[in-house]
Every structure is written in structure tokens, then in C-alpha cells.
Amino acid sequence: DTGVSQNPRHKITKRGQNVTFRCDPISEHNRLYWYRQTLGQGPEFLTYFQNEAQLEKSRLLSDRFSAERPKGSFSTLEIQRTEQGDSAMYLCASSSGTRPTETQYFGPGTRLLVL
Amino acid sequence: AQSVTQLDSQVPVFEEAPVELRCNYSSSVSVYLFWYVQYPNQGLQLLLKYLSGSTLVESINGFEAEFNKSQTSFHLRKPSVHISDTAEYFCAVSDLPSNTGKLIFGQGTTLQVKP
């Protein structure tokens, strides 16, 4: 069990560019979550996968954002035409089991800076 | 809608002193409550959680929290803090109506333990 990993850890990009982040959950965890954390705030939910199905998306997730989880393993979060307001820490978490109260294990996050 | 409010953004305290980090929640349904800790340059880690049963829950490193339904609170306490407890602490509630397990976080409290 190596924990949840995220890549890259840091990303600096220019406004208007596309970026993609990757999350590798703990092996065999069927639930996967993406959150966004801005400076001085707690994480905010973005989207949720159960296996390969994306079952919920926050209204924070505009049409410039897309997430996938092919084959129910790793997940990617893509932001198109980045804006300065997208600058934040993007967190991935995974959990196992059938109950929504199972512990979520978080990755270290990807810090995005849009110039 | 459910929400979480952490009443203090920063709590400075001397080593070996007691500490309380306050958390209030708002919910019209039953709640599951969590405290997560984020050490510098690390991902969020679960500290403790309340699902049901005893209203007093404890962590392995000496923290405890008490679920108080009448006051809608879930304050975190430790009788004697260490330098190593310096971190960001987040209170969260599980969004039960969605049944996805997504967490709604408070703004966070920075615990600064001074020697």
C-alpha cells in the first residue's frame, strides 16, 4: 500500500493553456474524489467516481473541466483554457467499500499556478 | 444544505498546554463528522471520526472530539500539545443526502505550537 499519488506535484502554466493532472488511488479502492483547495480555505468537492463511472459533479466544475477514470483505476483531471482563478491545490482522495462513510485517503495534491 | 464552520483560523499555544479547536456544523439530517490534519507538505490524514454510538471519539495521538447534537458542535481537544502537532486541522461533514461520501470541509484552523 503506497498511498494515493498525484502527478505532477507542481504545475505553472500560462493563461489559456490546457493542463492535465493524474491521480493514482490506493490499489482496489473503488471510490475516487477530486477536491480543490484555495489559499486559506478548506477543500471543496469537485467530482466523484465509483469505479469508472462519474456519478457526481460539483457546479464548481465548469465545462472547461473534465475528469476521467478509465477502467476504474487511475484518474485524470483536465482543465482547458486555464484562467488565473484556476490557481489552487487539486487534491485526489480514494476509499474502498460500499459505505460512504469509509475513510478517504488523500494524495499530496497538485499545486497549479496560472500566470 | 450542510455546512461546517471553524471558528478560529489560527490558534497559537505553548507546548504542553491544552488546546481546543472549535467546529460547528449545520445539517437538517443525521451527520457523520470528521477531523483531518494536514502537516506541512503532506496530504490530509484522518485524525478521527464520529459515525454513531459514543459521542466522545479519540485518536491514537491523544486528540479527542465530542459530538454535541444540541450545540451542533464537534470540537477537537488535546490536554497537552507537542511541537509536532503544529499543522492545519480541518473539520468536515459527510454529505449524506448525496450518498457519495463527499466531504464538506470547514475553512481550517492552523495550530501553532510554540516551545
mmCIF file of C-alpha atoms in Angstrom:
data_model
loop_
_atom_site.group_PDB
_atom_site.id
_atom_site.type_symbol
_atom_site.label_atom_id
_atom_site.label_comp_id
_atom_site.label_asym_id
_atom_site.label_seq_id
_atom_site.Cartn_x
_atom_site.Cartn_y
_atom_site.Cartn_z
ATOM 1 C CA ASP A 1 0.000 0.000 0.000
ATOM 2 C CA THR A 2 1.875 3.032 -1.280
ATOM 3 C CA GLY A 3 -0.887 5.539 -0.714
ATOM 4 C CA VAL A 4 -2.528 7.909 -3.151
ATOM 5 C CA SER A 5 -0.094 9.528 -5.555
ATOM 6 C CA GLN A 6 -0.579 12.607 -7.698
ATOM 7 C CA ASN A 7 1.453 13.958 -10.577
ATOM 8 C CA PRO A 8 2.772 16.454 -11.144
ATOM 9 C CA ARG A 9 3.190 17.936 -7.696
ATOM 10 C CA HIS A 10 3.527 21.429 -9.105
ATOM 11 C CA LYS A 11 2.430 22.997 -12.379
ATOM 12 C CA ILE A 12 2.969 26.521 -13.638
ATOM 13 C CA THR A 13 1.175 27.449 -16.818
ATOM 14 C CA LYS A 14 0.137 30.488 -18.774
ATOM 15 C CA ARG A 15 -3.453 31.589 -19.010
ATOM 16 C CA GLY A 16 -5.236 29.885 -21.859
ATOM 17 C CA GLN A 17 -3.152 26.716 -21.802
ATOM 18 C CA ASN A 18 -4.530 23.260 -21.074
ATOM 19 C CA VAL A 19 -3.268 21.200 -18.151
ATOM 20 C CA THR A 20 -3.826 17.610 -17.075
ATOM 21 C CA PHE A 21 -3.307 16.107 -13.646
ATOM 22 C CA ARG A 22 -3.110 12.451 -12.751
ATOM 23 C CA CYS A 23 -4.187 10.612 -9.632
ATOM 24 C CA ASP A 24 -3.285 7.025 -8.788
ATOM 25 C CA PRO A 25 -5.527 5.817 -5.960
ATOM 26 C CA ILE A 26 -4.737 3.083 -3.491
ATOM 27 C CA SER A 27 -4.981 -0.244 -5.269
ATOM 28 C CA GLU A 28 -8.521 -1.657 -5.419
ATOM 29 C CA HIS A 29 -10.140 1.449 -3.997
ATOM 30 C CA ASN A 30 -13.374 1.781 -5.927
ATOM 31 C CA ARG A 31 -14.231 5.328 -4.872
ATOM 32 C CA LEU A 32 -12.263 8.325 -6.097
ATOM 33 C CA TYR A 33 -12.784 12.005 -5.345
ATOM 34 C CA TRP A 34 -11.314 15.258 -6.624
ATOM 35 C CA TYR A 35 -11.277 18.342 -4.458
ATOM 36 C CA ARG A 36 -9.899 21.838 -4.945
ATOM 37 C CA GLN A 37 -8.307 23.870 -2.182
ATOM 38 C CA THR A 38 -7.570 27.568 -2.466
ATOM 39 C CA LEU A 39 -5.357 29.502 -0.092
ATOM 40 C CA GLY A 40 -6.866 29.855 3.366
ATOM 41 C CA GLN A 41 -9.850 27.651 2.572
ATOM 42 C CA GLY A 42 -10.806 24.068 3.141
ATOM 43 C CA PRO A 43 -11.023 21.613 0.255
ATOM 44 C CA GLU A 44 -14.115 21.872 -1.963
ATOM 45 C CA PHE A 45 -15.605 18.861 -3.703
ATOM 46 C CA LEU A 46 -15.275 18.744 -7.479
ATOM 47 C CA THR A 47 -16.268 15.291 -8.657
ATOM 48 C CA TYR A 48 -16.738 11.665 -7.616
ATOM 49 C CA PHE A 49 -16.150 8.338 -9.349
ATOM 50 C CA GLN A 50 -17.359 4.926 -8.319
ATOM 51 C CA ASN A 51 -15.185 2.562 -10.300
ATOM 52 C CA GLU A 52 -15.160 4.043 -13.820
ATOM 53 C CA ALA A 53 -18.494 5.854 -13.517
ATOM 54 C CA GLN A 54 -18.520 9.562 -12.779
ATOM 55 C CA LEU A 55 -21.538 9.821 -10.508
ATOM 56 C CA GLU A 56 -21.448 13.396 -9.306
ATOM 57 C CA LYS A 57 -20.008 16.709 -10.428
ATOM 58 C CA SER A 58 -19.991 19.932 -8.480
ATOM 59 C CA ARG A 59 -21.304 23.112 -10.028
ATOM 60 C CA LEU A 60 -17.736 24.339 -9.451
ATOM 61 C CA LEU A 61 -16.735 22.091 -12.324
ATOM 62 C CA SER A 62 -17.314 24.303 -15.332
ATOM 63 C CA ASP A 63 -17.327 22.956 -18.868
ATOM 64 C CA ARG A 64 -13.593 23.706 -19.055
ATOM 65 C CA PHE A 65 -13.001 20.907 -16.579
ATOM 66 C CA SER A 66 -13.208 17.239 -17.438
ATOM 67 C CA ALA A 67 -12.328 14.172 -15.422
ATOM 68 C CA GLU A 68 -11.999 10.558 -16.374
ATOM 69 C CA ARG A 69 -11.279 7.285 -14.694
ATOM 70 C CA PRO A 70 -10.780 4.691 -17.401
ATOM 71 C CA LYS A 71 -11.057 1.104 -16.235
ATOM 72 C CA GLY A 72 -11.686 2.275 -12.705
ATOM 73 C CA SER A 73 -8.017 2.701 -11.907
ATOM 74 C CA PHE A 74 -6.124 5.999 -12.189
ATOM 75 C CA SER A 75 -7.955 9.242 -12.859
ATOM 76 C CA THR A 76 -7.135 12.378 -14.803
ATOM 77 C CA LEU A 77 -8.414 15.889 -14.347
ATOM 78 C CA GLU A 78 -8.024 18.214 -17.316
ATOM 79 C CA ILE A 79 -8.530 21.950 -17.316
ATOM 80 C CA GLN A 80 -8.862 23.607 -20.709
ATOM 81 C CA ARG A 81 -8.167 27.279 -21.387
ATOM 82 C CA THR A 82 -6.888 27.859 -17.872
ATOM 83 C CA GLU A 83 -7.746 31.082 -16.060
ATOM 84 C CA GLN A 84 -5.973 32.750 -13.170
ATOM 85 C CA GLY A 85 -8.890 31.782 -10.939
ATOM 86 C CA ASP A 86 -7.998 28.131 -11.505
ATOM 87 C CA SER A 87 -4.859 28.569 -9.414
ATOM 88 C CA ALA A 88 -5.280 26.217 -6.474
ATOM 89 C CA MET A 89 -4.236 22.912 -4.966
ATOM 90 C CA TYR A 90 -6.029 19.994 -6.588
ATOM 91 C CA LEU A 91 -6.479 17.047 -4.245
ATOM 92 C CA CYS A 92 -7.377 13.483 -5.019
ATOM 93 C CA ALA A 93 -8.736 11.017 -2.478
ATOM 94 C CA SER A 94 -9.782 7.391 -2.633
ATOM 95 C CA SER A 95 -11.702 4.998 -0.443
ATOM 96 C CA SER A 96 -12.959 1.450 -0.545
ATOM 97 C CA GLY A 97 -16.147 -0.361 0.348
ATOM 98 C CA THR A 98 -19.806 0.300 -0.127
ATOM 99 C CA ARG A 99 -20.496 2.762 2.645
ATOM 100 C CA PRO A 100 -19.995 6.466 2.018
ATOM 101 C CA THR A 101 -18.515 6.818 5.497
ATOM 102 C CA GLU A 102 -15.372 4.877 4.649
ATOM 103 C CA THR A 103 -12.178 6.788 5.337
ATOM 104 C CA GLN A 104 -10.909 8.840 2.415
ATOM 105 C CA TYR A 105 -7.159 8.726 1.847
ATOM 106 C CA PHE A 106 -5.754 11.869 0.302
ATOM 107 C CA GLY A 107 -2.845 12.351 -2.029
ATOM 108 C CA PRO A 108 -0.297 15.163 -1.596
ATOM 109 C CA GLY A 109 -2.026 17.309 -4.189
ATOM 110 C CA THR A 110 -1.040 19.121 -7.367
ATOM 111 C CA ARG A 111 -0.437 22.824 -6.943
ATOM 112 C CA LEU A 112 -1.441 24.789 -10.033
ATOM 113 C CA LEU A 113 -0.338 28.354 -10.695
ATOM 114 C CA VAL A 114 -1.812 30.108 -13.714
ATOM 115 C CA LEU A 115 0.120 33.188 -14.790
ATOM 116 C CA ALA B 1 -27.657 22.174 2.820
ATOM 117 C CA GLN B 2 -24.925 21.041 5.134
ATOM 118 C CA SER B 3 -22.078 23.332 6.148
ATOM 119 C CA VAL B 4 -19.157 23.475 8.556
ATOM 120 C CA THR B 5 -17.731 26.489 10.361
ATOM 121 C CA GLN B 6 -14.390 26.501 12.100
ATOM 122 C CA LEU B 7 -14.464 29.426 14.411
ATOM 123 C CA ASP B 8 -10.731 30.111 14.654
ATOM 124 C CA SER B 9 -8.397 30.498 11.703
ATOM 125 C CA GLN B 10 -5.274 30.363 13.875
ATOM 126 C CA VAL B 11 -4.668 29.015 17.365
ATOM 127 C CA PRO B 12 -1.257 29.725 18.909
ATOM 128 C CA VAL B 13 -0.436 27.713 22.007
ATOM 129 C CA PHE B 14 2.625 26.839 24.044
ATOM 130 C CA GLU B 15 3.971 23.304 24.176
ATOM 131 C CA GLU B 16 2.352 21.108 26.845
ATOM 132 C CA ALA B 17 -0.651 23.432 27.139
ATOM 133 C CA PRO B 18 -4.198 22.221 26.417
ATOM 134 C CA VAL B 19 -5.913 23.213 23.177
ATOM 135 C CA GLU B 20 -9.417 23.253 21.734
ATOM 136 C CA LEU B 21 -10.174 23.726 18.055
ATOM 137 C CA ARG B 22 -13.798 24.637 17.533
ATOM 138 C CA CYS B 23 -16.093 23.279 14.853
ATOM 139 C CA ASN B 24 -19.796 23.879 14.342
ATOM 140 C CA TYR B 25 -21.920 22.275 11.679
ATOM 141 C CA SER B 26 -25.293 22.873 10.106
ATOM 142 C CA SER B 27 -27.421 19.985 8.923
ATOM 143 C CA SER B 28 -31.058 19.011 8.695
ATOM 144 C CA VAL B 29 -30.238 15.294 8.691
ATOM 145 C CA SER B 30 -28.081 12.951 10.724
ATOM 146 C CA VAL B 31 -24.411 13.700 10.426
ATOM 147 C CA TYR B 32 -21.124 11.929 10.164
ATOM 148 C CA LEU B 33 -18.274 14.162 11.325
ATOM 149 C CA PHE B 34 -14.541 14.063 10.711
ATOM 150 C CA TRP B 35 -11.364 15.818 11.698
ATOM 151 C CA TYR B 36 -8.493 15.749 9.205
ATOM 152 C CA VAL B 37 -4.955 17.034 9.795
ATOM 153 C CA GLN B 38 -2.581 18.381 7.184
ATOM 154 C CA TYR B 39 1.089 18.544 8.131
ATOM 155 C CA PRO B 40 3.347 20.837 6.064
ATOM 156 C CA ASN B 41 3.895 19.481 2.551
ATOM 157 C CA GLN B 42 1.766 16.404 3.204
ATOM 158 C CA GLY B 43 -1.707 15.259 2.235
ATOM 159 C CA LEU B 44 -4.704 15.341 4.543
ATOM 160 C CA GLN B 45 -4.861 12.496 7.048
ATOM 161 C CA LEU B 46 -7.870 11.352 9.008
ATOM 162 C CA LEU B 47 -7.480 12.139 12.695
ATOM 163 C CA LEU B 48 -10.792 10.825 13.993
ATOM 164 C CA LYS B 49 -14.430 10.459 13.044
ATOM 165 C CA TYR B 50 -17.871 10.230 14.561
ATOM 166 C CA LEU B 51 -20.398 7.978 12.872
ATOM 167 C CA SER B 52 -22.657 6.813 15.700
ATOM 168 C CA GLY B 53 -22.542 5.483 19.239
ATOM 169 C CA SER B 54 -20.372 7.141 21.866
ATOM 170 C CA THR B 55 -20.277 10.868 21.383
ATOM 171 C CA LEU B 56 -16.636 11.017 22.503
ATOM 172 C CA VAL B 57 -14.150 9.770 19.929
ATOM 173 C CA GLU B 58 -10.402 9.542 20.306
ATOM 174 C CA SER B 59 -7.385 9.408 18.041
ATOM 175 C CA ILE B 60 -4.220 7.410 18.592
ATOM 176 C CA ASN B 61 -2.106 10.518 19.251
ATOM 177 C CA GLY B 62 -4.083 11.949 22.152
ATOM 178 C CA PHE B 63 -6.697 14.086 20.409
ATOM 179 C CA GLU B 64 -10.365 13.671 21.191
ATOM 180 C CA ALA B 65 -13.574 15.225 19.909
ATOM 181 C CA GLU B 66 -17.064 15.262 21.294
ATOM 182 C CA PHE B 67 -20.204 15.258 19.194
ATOM 183 C CA ASN B 68 -22.744 17.609 20.739
ATOM 184 C CA LYS B 69 -26.031 17.436 18.877
ATOM 185 C CA SER B 70 -27.794 20.151 20.851
ATOM 186 C CA GLN B 71 -24.999 22.626 20.173
ATOM 187 C CA THR B 72 -24.261 21.245 16.692
ATOM 188 C CA SER B 73 -20.586 21.125 17.558
ATOM 189 C CA PHE B 74 -17.667 18.733 17.159
ATOM 190 C CA HIS B 75 -14.784 20.456 18.939
ATOM 191 C CA LEU B 76 -11.325 18.905 18.910
ATOM 192 C CA ARG B 77 -9.280 18.869 22.106
ATOM 193 C CA LYS B 78 -5.917 17.737 23.367
ATOM 194 C CA PRO B 79 -4.853 18.082 27.008
ATOM 195 C CA SER B 80 -1.157 18.633 26.238
ATOM 196 C CA VAL B 81 0.183 19.547 22.804
ATOM 197 C CA HIS B 82 3.591 18.870 21.288
ATOM 198 C CA ILE B 83 5.609 20.819 18.776
ATOM 199 C CA SER B 84 4.866 18.035 16.297
ATOM 200 C CA ASP B 85 1.136 18.832 16.473
ATOM 201 C CA THR B 86 1.759 22.025 14.512
ATOM 202 C CA ALA B 87 -0.409 21.619 11.423
ATOM 203 C CA GLU B 88 -3.629 22.658 9.680
ATOM 204 C CA TYR B 89 -6.750 20.991 11.052
ATOM 205 C CA PHE B 90 -9.952 20.605 9.063
ATOM 206 C CA CYS B 91 -13.378 19.666 10.341
ATOM 207 C CA ALA B 92 -15.673 18.019 7.801
ATOM 208 C CA VAL B 93 -19.143 16.554 7.469
ATOM 209 C CA SER B 94 -20.157 13.790 5.108
ATOM 210 C CA ASP B 95 -22.795 14.935 2.647
ATOM 211 C CA LEU B 96 -25.340 12.276 3.460
ATOM 212 C CA PRO B 97 -28.101 13.268 1.051
ATOM 213 C CA SER B 98 -25.836 12.603 -1.927
ATOM 214 C CA ASN B 99 -24.746 9.206 -0.589
ATOM 215 C CA THR B 100 -21.406 9.582 -2.385
ATOM 216 C CA GLY B 101 -19.329 10.113 0.714
ATOM 217 C CA LYS B 102 -18.155 13.516 -0.474
ATOM 218 C CA LEU B 103 -16.931 15.685 2.352
ATOM 219 C CA ILE B 104 -17.846 19.269 3.129
ATOM 220 C CA PHE B 105 -14.933 20.945 4.864
ATOM 221 C CA GLY B 106 -14.568 23.924 7.128
ATOM 222 C CA GLN B 107 -12.070 26.665 6.399
ATOM 223 C CA GLY B 108 -9.374 25.086 8.529
ATOM 224 C CA THR B 109 -7.579 26.059 11.741
ATOM 225 C CA THR B 110 -3.815 26.480 11.910
ATOM 226 C CA LEU B 111 -2.466 25.155 15.180
ATOM 227 C CA GLN B 112 0.876 26.772 16.015
ATOM 228 C CA VAL B 113 2.633 25.122 18.932
ATOM 229 C CA LYS B 114 5.406 27.248 20.398
ATOM 230 C CA PRO B 115 8.278 25.978 22.542
#
